[in-house]
Structure formats: structure tokens, C-alpha cells
Amino acid sequence: MSETNLPEPKIVDKKPVVMTLEAGKYFWCSCGLSVNQPFCNGAHKGTDFRPVVFELSEPKKMALCLCKYTAGAPSCDGSHLKLTDSVSA
Ligand code: FES
């Protein structure tokens, strides 16, 4: 059993964060526990979550998922619109 029992990702916000990223390698936080959103800071340690690694060859404006329920990680796919009110941010 893992130290941190986290069956579902923690919802950071029910909207994406839009940012222009420079070329480079990024680690998108999939667990929602990082205090450095939308990026991984290692807080997933002890859970079954792992960061999603992506690389940009040129600067790109992106809408990065913060609800952590996207099927197109790291980008927002609108999944936050389907989250019920009982799932709190
Ligand atoms: S801190 Fe969330 S995936 Fe690493």
C-alpha cells in the first residue's frame, strides 16, 4: 500500500491555465498535489501518479489542464465542464 492513498487526482481548478511556454522539456503534474502548478514538483511521491513529460521544439501557447481529468494531457480537453459540483476544487 502506498504512503499516500490518492485514488483520484486532486482538482486544482476547474479551468485550464493558459501560458506561453518556451522550447524545452516539461513535466506536467497529473496528481494535483504540486504547489508549482501546472508542473510536477515531486509531490506525487508515494502515490501511483506520475508526471506527463512533454517537449516543445519552439515556443507555444498552451491551455494546460488543472482539473487533472483531461484525456489529452497535458492540454485541457474540456473535461472540467463535465465535473459535477460534488467534486470540489
Ligand atoms: S507532483 Fe503531481 S505528478 Fe508530480
XYZ file of C-alpha atoms in Angstrom, residues 11-73:
63
model
C -8.620 19.075 -8.703
C -6.534 22.236 -8.677
C -9.034 24.337 -10.617
C -11.982 23.792 -12.928
C -10.406 25.767 -15.724
C -7.089 25.456 -17.548
C -4.152 27.787 -17.155
C -3.137 29.419 -20.431
C 0.563 30.098 -20.772
C 3.164 30.574 -23.477
C 5.954 28.098 -22.898
C 9.458 28.361 -24.258
C 11.022 25.452 -26.150
C 12.100 22.786 -23.689
C 11.100 19.763 -21.669
C 8.239 19.960 -19.184
C 6.738 17.700 -16.518
C 3.003 18.230 -16.166
C 1.582 17.328 -12.757
C -1.092 14.632 -13.082
C -1.814 14.173 -9.366
C -2.771 17.761 -8.480
C -0.602 17.833 -5.345
C 2.202 20.019 -6.694
C 2.396 23.570 -5.338
C 4.114 24.506 -8.588
C 1.049 24.015 -10.868
C 0.705 23.023 -13.599
C 4.109 21.383 -13.241
C 5.325 18.463 -11.143
C 7.357 19.208 -8.043
C 7.726 15.622 -6.874
C 4.710 15.737 -4.538
C 3.285 12.634 -6.292
C 5.843 10.539 -4.438
C 4.068 7.727 -2.606
C 1.090 7.789 -4.986
C 0.516 5.890 -8.212
C 0.578 9.127 -10.207
C 3.464 10.118 -12.438
C 4.105 13.379 -14.273
C 3.405 13.600 -18.001
C 6.572 14.571 -19.830
C 6.273 16.708 -22.950
C 8.747 18.573 -25.060
C 8.372 21.678 -27.210
C 10.733 22.437 -30.066
C 9.508 26.025 -30.281
C 7.563 28.445 -28.059
C 3.890 27.536 -27.853
C 0.782 28.973 -26.213
C -0.985 26.171 -24.372
C -4.054 25.666 -22.210
C -2.768 23.280 -19.574
C -5.247 21.160 -17.623
C -5.674 21.945 -13.922
C -8.653 19.715 -13.153
C -6.426 16.708 -13.936
C -9.267 14.827 -15.642
C -8.214 15.623 -19.223
C -7.864 12.722 -21.637
C -5.361 14.737 -23.645
C -2.740 15.530 -21.034
